[in-house]
PDB file of C-alpha atoms in Angstrom:
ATOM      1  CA  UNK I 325     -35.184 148.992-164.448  1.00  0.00           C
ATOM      2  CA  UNK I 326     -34.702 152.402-163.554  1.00  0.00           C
ATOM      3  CA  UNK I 327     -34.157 151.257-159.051  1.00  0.00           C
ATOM      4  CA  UNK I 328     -31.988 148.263-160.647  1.00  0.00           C
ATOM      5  CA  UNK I 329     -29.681 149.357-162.719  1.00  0.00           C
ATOM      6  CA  UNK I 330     -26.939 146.632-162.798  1.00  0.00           C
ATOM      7  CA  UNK I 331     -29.576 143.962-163.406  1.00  0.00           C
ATOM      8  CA  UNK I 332     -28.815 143.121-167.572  1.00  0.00           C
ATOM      9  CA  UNK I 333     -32.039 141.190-168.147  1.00  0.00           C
ATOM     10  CA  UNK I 334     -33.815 143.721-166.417  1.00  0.00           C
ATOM     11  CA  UNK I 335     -32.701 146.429-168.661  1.00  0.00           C
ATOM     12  CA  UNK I 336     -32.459 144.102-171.795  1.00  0.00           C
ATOM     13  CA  UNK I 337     -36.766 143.829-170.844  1.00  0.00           C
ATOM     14  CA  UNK I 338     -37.434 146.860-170.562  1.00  0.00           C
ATOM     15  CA  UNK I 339     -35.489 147.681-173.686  1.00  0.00           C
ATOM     16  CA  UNK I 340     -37.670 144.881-175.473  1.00  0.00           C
ATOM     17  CA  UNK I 341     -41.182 146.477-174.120  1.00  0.00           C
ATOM     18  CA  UNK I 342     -39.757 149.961-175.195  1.00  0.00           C
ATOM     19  CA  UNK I 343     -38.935 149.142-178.548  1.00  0.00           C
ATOM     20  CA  UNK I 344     -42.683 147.629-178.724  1.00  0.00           C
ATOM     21  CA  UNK I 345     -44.368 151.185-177.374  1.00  0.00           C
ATOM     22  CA  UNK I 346     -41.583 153.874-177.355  1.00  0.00           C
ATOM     23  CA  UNK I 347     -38.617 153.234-179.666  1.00  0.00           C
ATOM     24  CA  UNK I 348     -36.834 156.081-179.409  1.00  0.00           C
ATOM     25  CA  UNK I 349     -36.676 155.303-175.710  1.00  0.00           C
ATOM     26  CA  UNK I 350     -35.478 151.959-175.768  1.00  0.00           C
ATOM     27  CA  UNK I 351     -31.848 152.222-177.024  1.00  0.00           C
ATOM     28  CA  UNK I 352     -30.712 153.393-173.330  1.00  0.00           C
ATOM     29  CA  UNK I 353     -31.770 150.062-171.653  1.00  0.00           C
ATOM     30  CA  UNK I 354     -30.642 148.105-174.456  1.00  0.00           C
ATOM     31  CA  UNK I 355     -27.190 149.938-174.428  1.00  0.00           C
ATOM     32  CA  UNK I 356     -27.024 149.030-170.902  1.00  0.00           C
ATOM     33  CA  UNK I 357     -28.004 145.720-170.853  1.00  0.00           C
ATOM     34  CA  UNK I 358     -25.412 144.807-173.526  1.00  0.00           C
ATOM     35  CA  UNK I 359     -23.140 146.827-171.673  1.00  0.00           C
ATOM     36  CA  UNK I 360     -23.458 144.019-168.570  1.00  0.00           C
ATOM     37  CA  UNK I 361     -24.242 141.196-169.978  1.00  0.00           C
ATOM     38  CA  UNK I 362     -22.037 140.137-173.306  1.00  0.00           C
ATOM     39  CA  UNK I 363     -24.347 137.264-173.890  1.00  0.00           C
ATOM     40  CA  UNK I 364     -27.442 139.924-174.621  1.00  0.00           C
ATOM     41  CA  UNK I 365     -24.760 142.030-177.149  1.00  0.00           C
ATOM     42  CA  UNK I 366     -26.331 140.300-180.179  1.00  0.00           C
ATOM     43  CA  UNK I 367     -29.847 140.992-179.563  1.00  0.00           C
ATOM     44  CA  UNK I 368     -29.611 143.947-177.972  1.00  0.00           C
ATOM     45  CA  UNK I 369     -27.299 145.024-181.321  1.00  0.00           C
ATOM     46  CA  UNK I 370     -30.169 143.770-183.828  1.00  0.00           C
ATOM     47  CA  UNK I 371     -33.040 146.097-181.983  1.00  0.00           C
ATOM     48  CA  UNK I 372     -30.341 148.685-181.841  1.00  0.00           C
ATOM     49  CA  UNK I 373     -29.464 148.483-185.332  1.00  0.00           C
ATOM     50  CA  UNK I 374     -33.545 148.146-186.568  1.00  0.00           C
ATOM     51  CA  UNK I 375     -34.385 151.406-184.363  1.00  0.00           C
ATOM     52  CA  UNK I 376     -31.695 153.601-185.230  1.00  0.00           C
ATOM     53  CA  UNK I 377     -31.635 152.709-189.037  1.00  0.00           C
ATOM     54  CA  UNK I 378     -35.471 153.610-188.862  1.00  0.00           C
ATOM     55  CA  UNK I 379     -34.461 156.899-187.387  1.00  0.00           C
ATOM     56  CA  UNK I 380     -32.288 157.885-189.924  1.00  0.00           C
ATOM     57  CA  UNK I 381     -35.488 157.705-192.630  1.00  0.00           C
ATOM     58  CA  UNK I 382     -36.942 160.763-192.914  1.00  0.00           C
ATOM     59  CA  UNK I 383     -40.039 161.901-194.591  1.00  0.00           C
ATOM     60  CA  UNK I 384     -39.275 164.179-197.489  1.00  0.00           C
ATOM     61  CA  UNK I 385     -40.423 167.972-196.493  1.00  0.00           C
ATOM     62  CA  UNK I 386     -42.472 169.759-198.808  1.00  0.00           C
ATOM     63  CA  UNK I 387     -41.736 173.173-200.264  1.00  0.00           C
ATOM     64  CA  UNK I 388     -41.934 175.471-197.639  1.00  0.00           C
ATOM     65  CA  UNK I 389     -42.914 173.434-194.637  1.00  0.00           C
ATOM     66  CA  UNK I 390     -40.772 171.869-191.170  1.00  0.00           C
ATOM     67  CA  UNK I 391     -37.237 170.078-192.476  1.00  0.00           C
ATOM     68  CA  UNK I 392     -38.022 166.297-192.858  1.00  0.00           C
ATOM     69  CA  UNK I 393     -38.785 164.063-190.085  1.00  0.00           C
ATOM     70  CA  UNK I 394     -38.543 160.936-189.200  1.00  0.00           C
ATOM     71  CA  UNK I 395     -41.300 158.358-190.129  1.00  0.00           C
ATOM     72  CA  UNK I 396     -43.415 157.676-186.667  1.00  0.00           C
ATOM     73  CA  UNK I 397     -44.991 154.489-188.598  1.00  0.00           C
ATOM     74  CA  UNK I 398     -41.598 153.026-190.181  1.00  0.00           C
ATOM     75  CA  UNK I 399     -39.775 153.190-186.855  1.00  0.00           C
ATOM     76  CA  UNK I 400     -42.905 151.675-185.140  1.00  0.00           C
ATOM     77  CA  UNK I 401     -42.575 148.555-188.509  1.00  0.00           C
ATOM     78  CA  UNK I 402     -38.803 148.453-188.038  1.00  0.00           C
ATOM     79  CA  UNK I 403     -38.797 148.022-184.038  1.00  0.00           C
ATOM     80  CA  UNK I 404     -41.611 144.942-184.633  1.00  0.00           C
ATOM     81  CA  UNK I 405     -39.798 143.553-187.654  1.00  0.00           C
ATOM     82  CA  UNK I 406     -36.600 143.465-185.138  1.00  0.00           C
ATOM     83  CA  UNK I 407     -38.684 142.000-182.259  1.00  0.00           C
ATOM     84  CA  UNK I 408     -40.300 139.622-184.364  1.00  0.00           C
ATOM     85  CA  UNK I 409     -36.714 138.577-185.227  1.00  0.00           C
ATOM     86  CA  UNK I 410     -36.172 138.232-181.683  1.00  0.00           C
ATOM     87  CA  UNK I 411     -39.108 136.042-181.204  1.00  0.00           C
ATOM     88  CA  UNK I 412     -41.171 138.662-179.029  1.00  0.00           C
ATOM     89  CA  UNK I 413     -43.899 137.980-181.335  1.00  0.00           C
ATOM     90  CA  UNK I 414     -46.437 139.664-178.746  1.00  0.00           C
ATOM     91  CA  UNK I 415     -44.302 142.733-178.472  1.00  0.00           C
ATOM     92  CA  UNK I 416     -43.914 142.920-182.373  1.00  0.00           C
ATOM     93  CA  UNK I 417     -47.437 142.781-182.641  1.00  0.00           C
ATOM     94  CA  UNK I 418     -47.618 146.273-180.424  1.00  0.00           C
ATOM     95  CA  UNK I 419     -45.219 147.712-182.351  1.00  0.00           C
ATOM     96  CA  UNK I 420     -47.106 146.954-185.496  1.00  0.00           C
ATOM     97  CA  UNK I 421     -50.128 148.155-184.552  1.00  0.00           C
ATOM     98  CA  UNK I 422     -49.037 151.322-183.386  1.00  0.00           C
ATOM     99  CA  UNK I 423     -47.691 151.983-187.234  1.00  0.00           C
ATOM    100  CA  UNK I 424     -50.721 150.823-188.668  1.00  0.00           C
ATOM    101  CA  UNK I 425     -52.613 153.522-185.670  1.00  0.00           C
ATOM    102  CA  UNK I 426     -50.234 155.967-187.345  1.00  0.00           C
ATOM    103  CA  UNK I 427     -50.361 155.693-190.391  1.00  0.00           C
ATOM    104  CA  UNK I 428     -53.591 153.532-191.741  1.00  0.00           C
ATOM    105  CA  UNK I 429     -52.697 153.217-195.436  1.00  0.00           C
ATOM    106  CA  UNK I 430     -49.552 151.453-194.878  1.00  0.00           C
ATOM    107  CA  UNK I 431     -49.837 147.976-196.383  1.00  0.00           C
ATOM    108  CA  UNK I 432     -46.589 146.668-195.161  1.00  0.00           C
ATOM    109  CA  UNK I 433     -47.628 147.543-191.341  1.00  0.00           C
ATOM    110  CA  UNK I 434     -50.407 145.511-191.747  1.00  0.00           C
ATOM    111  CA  UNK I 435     -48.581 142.269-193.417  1.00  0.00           C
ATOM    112  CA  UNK I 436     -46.990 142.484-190.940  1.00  0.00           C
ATOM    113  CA  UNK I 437     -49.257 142.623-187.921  1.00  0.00           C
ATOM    114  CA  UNK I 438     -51.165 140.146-189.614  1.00  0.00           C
ATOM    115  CA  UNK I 439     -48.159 137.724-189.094  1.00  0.00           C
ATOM    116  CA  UNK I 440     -47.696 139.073-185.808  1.00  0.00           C
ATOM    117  CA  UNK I 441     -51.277 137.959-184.996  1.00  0.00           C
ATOM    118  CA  UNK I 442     -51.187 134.758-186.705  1.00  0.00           C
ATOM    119  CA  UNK I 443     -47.934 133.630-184.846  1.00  0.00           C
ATOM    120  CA  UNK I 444     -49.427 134.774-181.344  1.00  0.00           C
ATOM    121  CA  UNK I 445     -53.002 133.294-181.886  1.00  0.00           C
ATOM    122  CA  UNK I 446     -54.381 131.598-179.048  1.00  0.00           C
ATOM    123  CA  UNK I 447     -57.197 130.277-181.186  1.00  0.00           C
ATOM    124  CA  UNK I 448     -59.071 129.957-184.913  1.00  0.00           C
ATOM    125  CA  UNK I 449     -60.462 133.724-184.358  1.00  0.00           C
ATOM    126  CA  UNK I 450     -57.283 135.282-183.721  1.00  0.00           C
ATOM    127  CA  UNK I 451     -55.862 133.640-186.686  1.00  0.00           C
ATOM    128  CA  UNK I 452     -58.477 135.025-188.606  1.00  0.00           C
ATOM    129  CA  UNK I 453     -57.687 138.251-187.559  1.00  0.00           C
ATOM    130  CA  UNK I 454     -54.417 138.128-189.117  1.00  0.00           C
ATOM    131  CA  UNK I 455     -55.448 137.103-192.172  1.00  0.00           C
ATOM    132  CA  UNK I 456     -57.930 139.826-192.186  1.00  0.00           C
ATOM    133  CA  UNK I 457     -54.583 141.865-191.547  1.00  0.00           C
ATOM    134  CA  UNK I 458     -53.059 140.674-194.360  1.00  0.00           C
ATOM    135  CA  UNK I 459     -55.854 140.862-196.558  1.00  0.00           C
ATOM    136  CA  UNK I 460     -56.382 144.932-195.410  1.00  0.00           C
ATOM    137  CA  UNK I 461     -52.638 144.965-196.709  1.00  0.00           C
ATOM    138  CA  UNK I 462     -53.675 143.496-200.280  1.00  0.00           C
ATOM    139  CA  UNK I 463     -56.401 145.717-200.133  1.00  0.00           C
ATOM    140  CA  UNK I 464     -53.892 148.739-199.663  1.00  0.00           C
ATOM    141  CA  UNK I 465     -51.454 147.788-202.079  1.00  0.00           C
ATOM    142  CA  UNK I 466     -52.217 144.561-204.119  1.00  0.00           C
ATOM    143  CA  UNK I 467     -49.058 144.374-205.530  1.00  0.00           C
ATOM    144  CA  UNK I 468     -47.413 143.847-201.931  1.00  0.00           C
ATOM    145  CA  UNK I 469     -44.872 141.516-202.090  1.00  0.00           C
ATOM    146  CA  UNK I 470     -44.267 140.810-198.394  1.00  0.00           C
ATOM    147  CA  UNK I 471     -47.988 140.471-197.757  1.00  0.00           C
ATOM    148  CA  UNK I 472     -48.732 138.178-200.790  1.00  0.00           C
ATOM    149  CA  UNK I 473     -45.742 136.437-199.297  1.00  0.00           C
ATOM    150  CA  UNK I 474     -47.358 136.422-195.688  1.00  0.00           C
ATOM    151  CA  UNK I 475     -50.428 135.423-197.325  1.00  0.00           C
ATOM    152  CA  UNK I 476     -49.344 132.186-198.622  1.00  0.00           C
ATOM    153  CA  UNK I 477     -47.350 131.033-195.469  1.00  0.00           C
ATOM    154  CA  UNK I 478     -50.661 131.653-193.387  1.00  0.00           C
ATOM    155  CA  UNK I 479     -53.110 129.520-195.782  1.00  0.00           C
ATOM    156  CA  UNK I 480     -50.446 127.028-195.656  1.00  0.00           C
ATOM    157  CA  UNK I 481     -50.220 126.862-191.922  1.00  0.00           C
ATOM    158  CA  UNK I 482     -53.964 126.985-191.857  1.00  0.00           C
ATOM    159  CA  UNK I 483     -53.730 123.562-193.871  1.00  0.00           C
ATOM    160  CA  UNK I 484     -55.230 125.217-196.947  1.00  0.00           C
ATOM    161  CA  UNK I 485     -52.966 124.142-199.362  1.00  0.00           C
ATOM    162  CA  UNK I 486     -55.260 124.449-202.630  1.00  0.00           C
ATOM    163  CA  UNK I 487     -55.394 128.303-201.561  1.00  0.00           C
ATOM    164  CA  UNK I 488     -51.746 128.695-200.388  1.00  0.00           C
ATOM    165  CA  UNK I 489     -50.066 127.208-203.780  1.00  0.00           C
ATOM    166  CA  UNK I 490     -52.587 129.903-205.648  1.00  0.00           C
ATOM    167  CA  UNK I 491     -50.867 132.487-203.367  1.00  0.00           C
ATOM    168  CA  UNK I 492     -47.899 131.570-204.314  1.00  0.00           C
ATOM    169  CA  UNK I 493     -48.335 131.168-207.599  1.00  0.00           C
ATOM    170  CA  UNK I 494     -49.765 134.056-208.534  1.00  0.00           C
ATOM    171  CA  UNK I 495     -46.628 135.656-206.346  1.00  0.00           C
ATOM    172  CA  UNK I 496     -44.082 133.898-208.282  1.00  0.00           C
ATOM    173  CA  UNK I 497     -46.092 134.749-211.510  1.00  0.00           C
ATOM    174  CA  UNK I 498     -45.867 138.882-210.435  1.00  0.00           C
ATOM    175  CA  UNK I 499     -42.434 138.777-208.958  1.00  0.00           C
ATOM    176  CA  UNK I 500     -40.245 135.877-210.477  1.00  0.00           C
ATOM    177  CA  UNK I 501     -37.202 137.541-209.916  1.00  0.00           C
ATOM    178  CA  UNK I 502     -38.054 137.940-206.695  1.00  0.00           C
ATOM    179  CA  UNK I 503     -36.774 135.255-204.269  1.00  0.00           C
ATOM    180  CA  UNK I 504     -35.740 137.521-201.382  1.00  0.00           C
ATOM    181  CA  UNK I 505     -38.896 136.888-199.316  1.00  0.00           C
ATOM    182  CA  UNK I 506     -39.087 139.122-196.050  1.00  0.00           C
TER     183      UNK I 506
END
């Protein structure tokens, strides 16, 4: 990308890989890419948008330590939840496992690299690895929404439909005012 500057899909790639393994690194290519290609302005603008909102969420300091700082793992779940968006279901699943490396008690990371998984599964194991995912998550945080959610959508797609209208139900039951999904 770097010897081929004027190539758009080029840099709109290696914008999409960066996003996966080095956010902060990625905006660059994807500035450029939209720059030279108006067709890539909408995607490029949704990663954009994901990385740079994630950037402004800091972690609160505590009395007497550094000032705050931005959230490694968040920006990592923000990038995948943009490139899952995207469709670059592989390359949100890098991104979500390198929050879930960060930080290994957050639930949501691992909803949604379970989904990640389960959308990139090549076969009945790797689908049970992202249920495993998403069960980690409830394991976490029980209460999790998104991975409750998640839950439910991957028994159902499994053709378990006894166990994905209990998932659901038992959402609905703990959230009924929620209807906002992901």
């Amino acid at each position: 990308a770097e010897q081929r500057p004027e190539d758009a899909q080029l840099q709109f790639q290696a914008g999409l890989f960066l996003a996966a393994l080095q956010p902060d690194q990625a905006l660059d290519y994807l500035s450029r890419a939209s720059r030279l290609d108006s067709r890539l302005a909408r995607p490029t603008d949704r990663l954009t948008q994901a990385i740079l909102h994630a950037q402004r969420q800091t972690i609160p300091a505590e009395p007497g330590s550094q000032p705050a700082e931005v959230s490694p793992a968040y920006l990592f779940l923000s990038s995948g939840r943009a490139l899952a968006a995207l469709d670059e279901w592989l390359l949100a699943t890098h991104a979500f496992k390198h929050a879930t490396d960060i930080q290994p008690d957050y639930a949501e990371a691992w909803a949604y690299l379970g989904e990640a998984r389960t959308h990139t599964a090549a076969d009945e194991q790797d689908m049970l690895l992202g249920l495993a995912d998403i069960q980690h998550a409830l394991k976490i945080d029980p209460a999790s929404y998104k991975a409750r959610l998640m839950l439910g959508d991957i028994l159902r797609a499994q053709n378990k439909p006894a166990e994905a209208q209990a998932a659901i139900e038992a959402l609905i039951k703990a959230e009924p005012n929620n209807a906002t999904g992901y």
